[in-house]
Amino acid sequence: NPETRQPIYYLASVRYVPPAIDVIAGEVLQSLRSALDHLAYQLVQVGTGQPGPFSYVYFPIFDSAQEYESGKMRKIKGMRQEAIDAIDAIKPYKGGNDTLWQLDHLNIVDKHRLLVTVGSKLGAVDVGQVLMRGWAPAFPEKSDFSLFLAPADSLFPLKAGDVLFTDLPDAEPNEDQKFSFDIAISEPGIIEGEPLVETLHQMVDLVDHLVPIFRPLL
């Protein structure tokens, strides 16, 4: 910047996220949601002592605690009270268990629109060399010191020309300046610009944790 004499690091180009990633993410969401619905179906079979089929059974996930209380029995009719109590304890609604609510709504989006929205975002900026400029003489062994910090704006979705980092006035341009980038998932009103892999891991861990809770009731 000729006015402030600050080096500016920006994106010259951005590659598109491969469509296969959208597809795989959707398959993971569908598999997790199906696992919960299969669990609910088994609980109804146990509660009724009948093999089914039951066309109405789904693991209940709602937009609020009020909607959950008024609508849950339509989806779990026939379950024993201890199974219903176990589901109540999970709080499967927005404001109670938000990760579960996000899983449900992302799966709905994926089924209705084929693909959830994913794209690239700025994950972190290495400001280590900026901090070390004034300390370098006292800490020569720290000449390659790195400290990655998440930016206030992840710039999702990234596009050519986006400014990644503005250095201090009169700083020498650093050809080794480091940045990290993530593939993120973003659906307005559900989840916005969160790392895709980390988000899916959280949802997998949640379902892995929930299913064993109901094992004694099957």
mmCIF file of C-alpha atoms in Angstrom:
data_model
loop_
_atom_site.group_PDB
_atom_site.id
_atom_site.type_symbol
_atom_site.label_atom_id
_atom_site.label_comp_id
_atom_site.label_asym_id
_atom_site.label_seq_id
_atom_site.Cartn_x
_atom_site.Cartn_y
_atom_site.Cartn_z
ATOM 1 C CA ASN A 1 0.000 0.000 0.000
ATOM 2 C CA PRO A 2 1.848 3.156 -1.168
ATOM 3 C CA GLU A 3 0.009 5.362 1.318
ATOM 4 C CA THR A 4 0.527 3.322 4.501
ATOM 5 C CA ARG A 5 3.742 1.539 3.297
ATOM 6 C CA GLN A 6 2.226 -1.752 4.515
ATOM 7 C CA PRO A 7 2.822 -5.010 2.618
ATOM 8 C CA ILE A 8 -0.479 -6.674 1.727
ATOM 9 C CA TYR A 9 -0.835 -10.408 1.108
ATOM 10 C CA TYR A 10 -3.781 -11.356 -1.066
ATOM 11 C CA LEU A 11 -5.108 -14.291 -3.048
ATOM 12 C CA ALA A 12 -4.169 -14.356 -6.704
ATOM 13 C CA SER A 13 -6.483 -17.277 -7.486
ATOM 14 C CA VAL A 14 -8.758 -19.836 -5.820
ATOM 15 C CA ARG A 15 -9.428 -23.413 -6.847
ATOM 16 C CA TYR A 16 -12.967 -24.754 -6.689
ATOM 17 C CA VAL A 17 -13.712 -27.359 -4.042
ATOM 18 C CA PRO A 18 -14.094 -30.725 -5.859
ATOM 19 C CA PRO A 19 -17.798 -31.699 -6.125
ATOM 20 C CA ALA A 20 -16.960 -35.144 -4.713
ATOM 21 C CA ILE A 21 -16.420 -33.524 -1.307
ATOM 22 C CA ASP A 22 -20.019 -32.265 -1.288
ATOM 23 C CA VAL A 23 -21.230 -35.750 -2.179
ATOM 24 C CA ILE A 24 -19.175 -37.470 0.526
ATOM 25 C CA ALA A 25 -20.316 -34.940 3.137
ATOM 26 C CA GLY A 26 -23.937 -35.604 2.190
ATOM 27 C CA GLU A 27 -23.435 -39.351 2.466
ATOM 28 C CA VAL A 28 -21.959 -38.962 5.950
ATOM 29 C CA LEU A 29 -24.890 -36.802 7.068
ATOM 30 C CA GLN A 30 -27.415 -39.273 5.659
ATOM 31 C CA SER A 31 -25.684 -42.241 7.294
ATOM 32 C CA LEU A 32 -25.652 -40.559 10.702
ATOM 33 C CA ARG A 33 -29.302 -39.518 10.468
ATOM 34 C CA SER A 34 -30.274 -43.026 9.314
ATOM 35 C CA ALA A 35 -28.436 -44.567 12.268
ATOM 36 C CA LEU A 36 -30.582 -42.515 14.644
ATOM 37 C CA ASP A 37 -33.795 -43.426 12.814
ATOM 38 C CA HIS A 38 -32.879 -47.133 12.882
ATOM 39 C CA LEU A 39 -32.293 -46.787 16.620
ATOM 40 C CA ALA A 40 -35.743 -45.236 17.089
ATOM 41 C CA TYR A 41 -37.301 -48.025 15.014
ATOM 42 C CA GLN A 42 -35.687 -50.700 17.177
ATOM 43 C CA LEU A 43 -36.914 -48.977 20.332
ATOM 44 C CA VAL A 44 -40.475 -48.985 19.006
ATOM 45 C CA GLN A 45 -40.178 -52.671 18.094
ATOM 46 C CA VAL A 46 -39.061 -53.443 21.648
ATOM 47 C CA GLY A 47 -41.762 -51.259 23.165
ATOM 48 C CA THR A 48 -44.619 -52.727 21.126
ATOM 49 C CA GLY A 49 -43.330 -56.271 20.866
ATOM 50 C CA GLN A 50 -44.197 -56.098 17.167
ATOM 51 C CA PRO A 51 -41.852 -56.333 14.156
ATOM 52 C CA GLY A 52 -43.598 -53.560 12.246
ATOM 53 C CA PRO A 53 -43.549 -52.088 9.718
ATOM 54 C CA PHE A 54 -43.961 -48.673 11.363
ATOM 55 C CA SER A 55 -44.195 -45.884 8.810
ATOM 56 C CA TYR A 56 -44.175 -42.996 11.290
ATOM 57 C CA VAL A 57 -41.049 -43.760 13.339
ATOM 58 C CA TYR A 58 -38.134 -41.309 13.312
ATOM 59 C CA PHE A 59 -35.646 -40.157 15.911
ATOM 60 C CA PRO A 60 -37.295 -36.895 17.050
ATOM 61 C CA ILE A 61 -35.344 -33.702 16.396
ATOM 62 C CA PHE A 62 -37.170 -30.359 16.516
ATOM 63 C CA ASP A 63 -36.564 -26.622 16.208
ATOM 64 C CA SER A 64 -37.378 -25.834 19.841
ATOM 65 C CA ALA A 65 -38.117 -27.455 23.184
ATOM 66 C CA GLN A 66 -41.791 -26.496 22.835
ATOM 67 C CA GLU A 67 -42.089 -28.148 19.415
ATOM 68 C CA TYR A 68 -40.297 -31.215 20.752
ATOM 69 C CA GLU A 69 -42.717 -31.650 23.640
ATOM 70 C CA SER A 70 -45.763 -31.203 21.442
ATOM 71 C CA GLY A 71 -44.576 -33.312 18.522
ATOM 72 C CA LYS A 72 -42.255 -36.045 19.739
ATOM 73 C CA MET A 73 -44.901 -38.717 20.363
ATOM 74 C CA ARG A 74 -45.923 -38.699 16.710
ATOM 75 C CA LYS A 75 -42.492 -40.094 15.885
ATOM 76 C CA ILE A 76 -41.840 -42.422 18.829
ATOM 77 C CA LYS A 77 -45.282 -43.818 19.670
ATOM 78 C CA GLY A 78 -44.884 -47.285 21.150
ATOM 79 C CA MET A 79 -41.551 -46.765 22.894
ATOM 80 C CA ARG A 80 -41.250 -47.693 26.537
ATOM 81 C CA GLN A 81 -41.158 -44.798 28.990
ATOM 82 C CA GLU A 82 -37.497 -45.411 29.849
ATOM 83 C CA ALA A 83 -36.594 -45.019 26.168
ATOM 84 C CA ILE A 84 -38.592 -41.796 25.952
ATOM 85 C CA ASP A 85 -36.888 -40.532 29.106
ATOM 86 C CA ALA A 86 -33.470 -41.297 27.581
ATOM 87 C CA ILE A 87 -34.343 -39.310 24.451
ATOM 88 C CA ASP A 88 -35.686 -36.449 26.590
ATOM 89 C CA ALA A 89 -32.344 -36.305 28.389
ATOM 90 C CA ILE A 90 -30.512 -35.764 25.089
ATOM 91 C CA LYS A 91 -32.582 -32.615 24.417
ATOM 92 C CA PRO A 92 -32.815 -33.214 20.651
ATOM 93 C CA TYR A 93 -33.807 -29.708 19.616
ATOM 94 C CA LYS A 94 -32.241 -26.349 18.841
ATOM 95 C CA GLY A 95 -31.044 -24.771 22.052
ATOM 96 C CA GLY A 96 -30.751 -28.163 23.714
ATOM 97 C CA ASN A 97 -28.415 -30.148 21.481
ATOM 98 C CA ASP A 98 -27.420 -27.842 18.638
ATOM 99 C CA THR A 99 -25.049 -30.323 16.974
ATOM 100 C CA LEU A 100 -27.867 -32.854 16.675
ATOM 101 C CA TRP A 101 -30.186 -30.162 15.327
ATOM 102 C CA GLN A 102 -27.552 -29.105 12.758
ATOM 103 C CA LEU A 103 -27.097 -32.717 11.665
ATOM 104 C CA ASP A 104 -30.827 -33.078 11.063
ATOM 105 C CA HIS A 105 -31.204 -29.823 9.142
ATOM 106 C CA LEU A 106 -28.091 -30.294 7.026
ATOM 107 C CA ASN A 107 -29.366 -33.724 6.075
ATOM 108 C CA ILE A 108 -32.708 -32.184 5.048
ATOM 109 C CA VAL A 109 -30.903 -29.611 2.897
ATOM 110 C CA ASP A 110 -28.764 -32.303 1.294
ATOM 111 C CA LYS A 111 -31.784 -34.475 0.445
ATOM 112 C CA HIS A 112 -33.800 -31.604 -0.998
ATOM 113 C CA ARG A 113 -31.053 -29.832 -2.918
ATOM 114 C CA LEU A 114 -28.680 -32.761 -3.596
ATOM 115 C CA LEU A 115 -25.618 -31.017 -2.141
ATOM 116 C CA VAL A 116 -24.780 -29.055 0.985
ATOM 117 C CA THR A 117 -22.776 -25.882 0.438
ATOM 118 C CA VAL A 118 -19.041 -26.217 0.938
ATOM 119 C CA GLY A 119 -16.199 -23.885 0.006
ATOM 120 C CA SER A 120 -12.771 -22.725 1.038
ATOM 121 C CA LYS A 121 -12.010 -20.301 3.845
ATOM 122 C CA LEU A 122 -9.019 -18.745 5.567
ATOM 123 C CA GLY A 123 -8.186 -20.853 8.603
ATOM 124 C CA ALA A 124 -5.282 -19.018 10.242
ATOM 125 C CA VAL A 125 -2.442 -16.564 9.652
ATOM 126 C CA ASP A 126 1.098 -17.074 10.911
ATOM 127 C CA VAL A 127 1.972 -13.887 12.827
ATOM 128 C CA GLY A 128 5.060 -15.385 14.476
ATOM 129 C CA GLN A 129 7.581 -13.468 12.394
ATOM 130 C CA VAL A 130 5.700 -10.208 12.984
ATOM 131 C CA LEU A 131 5.953 -10.702 16.743
ATOM 132 C CA MET A 132 9.596 -11.754 16.612
ATOM 133 C CA ARG A 133 10.905 -8.732 14.702
ATOM 134 C CA GLY A 134 11.465 -6.716 17.860
ATOM 135 C CA TRP A 135 12.726 -9.714 19.857
ATOM 136 C CA ALA A 136 14.899 -11.468 17.268
ATOM 137 C CA PRO A 137 18.274 -10.246 18.670
ATOM 138 C CA ALA A 138 17.396 -11.638 22.102
ATOM 139 C CA PHE A 139 15.980 -14.899 20.744
ATOM 140 C CA PRO A 140 18.017 -15.878 17.668
ATOM 141 C CA GLU A 141 16.948 -19.512 18.101
ATOM 142 C CA LYS A 142 13.362 -18.385 17.475
ATOM 143 C CA SER A 143 14.066 -17.121 13.950
ATOM 144 C CA ASP A 144 11.550 -19.610 12.531
ATOM 145 C CA PHE A 145 8.978 -19.061 15.286
ATOM 146 C CA SER A 146 5.385 -19.577 14.108
ATOM 147 C CA LEU A 147 2.157 -18.569 15.777
ATOM 148 C CA PHE A 148 -1.022 -19.226 13.810
ATOM 149 C CA LEU A 149 -4.021 -17.134 14.791
ATOM 150 C CA ALA A 150 -7.547 -17.413 13.447
ATOM 151 C CA PRO A 151 -8.636 -14.251 11.626
ATOM 152 C CA ALA A 152 -11.663 -12.203 12.605
ATOM 153 C CA ASP A 153 -13.023 -12.762 9.086
ATOM 154 C CA SER A 154 -12.554 -16.189 7.470
ATOM 155 C CA LEU A 155 -13.464 -14.708 4.062
ATOM 156 C CA PHE A 156 -15.849 -17.561 3.257
ATOM 157 C CA PRO A 157 -16.039 -18.304 0.420
ATOM 158 C CA LEU A 158 -12.571 -17.299 -0.685
ATOM 159 C CA LYS A 159 -12.230 -15.441 -3.968
ATOM 160 C CA ALA A 160 -9.388 -13.984 -5.997
ATOM 161 C CA GLY A 161 -8.323 -10.598 -4.651
ATOM 162 C CA ASP A 162 -9.228 -11.307 -1.018
ATOM 163 C CA VAL A 163 -6.772 -9.669 1.400
ATOM 164 C CA LEU A 164 -5.331 -12.322 3.719
ATOM 165 C CA PHE A 165 -3.005 -10.231 5.853
ATOM 166 C CA THR A 166 -1.771 -6.642 6.111
ATOM 167 C CA ASP A 167 1.684 -6.325 7.682
ATOM 168 C CA LEU A 168 3.184 -3.464 9.677
ATOM 169 C CA PRO A 169 4.363 -0.260 7.957
ATOM 170 C CA ASP A 170 7.769 -0.566 6.257
ATOM 171 C CA ALA A 171 7.948 -4.317 6.907
ATOM 172 C CA GLU A 172 9.899 -6.314 4.362
ATOM 173 C CA PRO A 173 7.714 -8.626 2.279
ATOM 174 C CA ASN A 174 8.058 -12.162 3.612
ATOM 175 C CA GLU A 175 8.161 -14.724 0.814
ATOM 176 C CA ASP A 176 7.686 -17.461 3.433
ATOM 177 C CA GLN A 177 4.581 -15.939 5.027
ATOM 178 C CA LYS A 178 2.345 -18.856 5.977
ATOM 179 C CA PHE A 179 -1.430 -19.253 5.900
ATOM 180 C CA SER A 180 -3.706 -22.200 6.540
ATOM 181 C CA PHE A 181 -6.949 -22.840 4.704
ATOM 182 C CA ASP A 182 -9.969 -25.036 5.396
ATOM 183 C CA ILE A 183 -12.799 -26.499 3.412
ATOM 184 C CA ALA A 184 -15.851 -25.213 5.221
ATOM 185 C CA ILE A 185 -19.544 -26.008 5.304
ATOM 186 C CA SER A 186 -22.022 -23.171 5.261
ATOM 187 C CA GLU A 187 -25.812 -23.164 5.230
ATOM 188 C CA PRO A 188 -27.393 -19.883 6.389
ATOM 189 C CA GLY A 189 -29.391 -20.282 9.559
ATOM 190 C CA ILE A 190 -27.899 -23.707 10.303
ATOM 191 C CA ILE A 191 -24.117 -23.533 10.267
ATOM 192 C CA GLU A 192 -21.972 -20.877 8.640
ATOM 193 C CA GLY A 193 -18.358 -21.210 7.560
ATOM 194 C CA GLU A 194 -17.343 -23.987 9.971
ATOM 195 C CA PRO A 195 -14.544 -26.441 9.011
ATOM 196 C CA LEU A 196 -16.165 -29.353 7.196
ATOM 197 C CA VAL A 197 -14.020 -32.223 8.484
ATOM 198 C CA GLU A 198 -14.088 -30.988 12.084
ATOM 199 C CA THR A 199 -17.867 -30.527 11.928
ATOM 200 C CA LEU A 200 -18.454 -34.021 10.551
ATOM 201 C CA HIS A 201 -16.142 -35.504 13.190
ATOM 202 C CA GLN A 202 -18.169 -33.789 15.918
ATOM 203 C CA MET A 203 -21.374 -35.250 14.504
ATOM 204 C CA VAL A 204 -19.883 -38.736 14.173
ATOM 205 C CA ASP A 205 -18.622 -38.566 17.754
ATOM 206 C CA LEU A 206 -22.052 -37.428 18.940
ATOM 207 C CA VAL A 207 -23.868 -40.341 17.295
ATOM 208 C CA ASP A 208 -21.190 -42.789 18.470
ATOM 209 C CA HIS A 209 -21.803 -41.525 21.990
ATOM 210 C CA LEU A 210 -25.608 -41.605 21.780
ATOM 211 C CA VAL A 211 -26.170 -45.094 20.407
ATOM 212 C CA PRO A 212 -24.569 -46.997 23.337
ATOM 213 C CA ILE A 213 -26.799 -45.095 25.782
ATOM 214 C CA PHE A 214 -29.784 -47.003 24.401
ATOM 215 C CA ARG A 215 -28.138 -50.446 24.226
ATOM 216 C CA PRO A 216 -29.606 -51.585 27.587
ATOM 217 C CA LEU A 217 -33.076 -50.639 26.295
ATOM 218 C CA LEU A 218 -32.931 -52.798 23.166
#
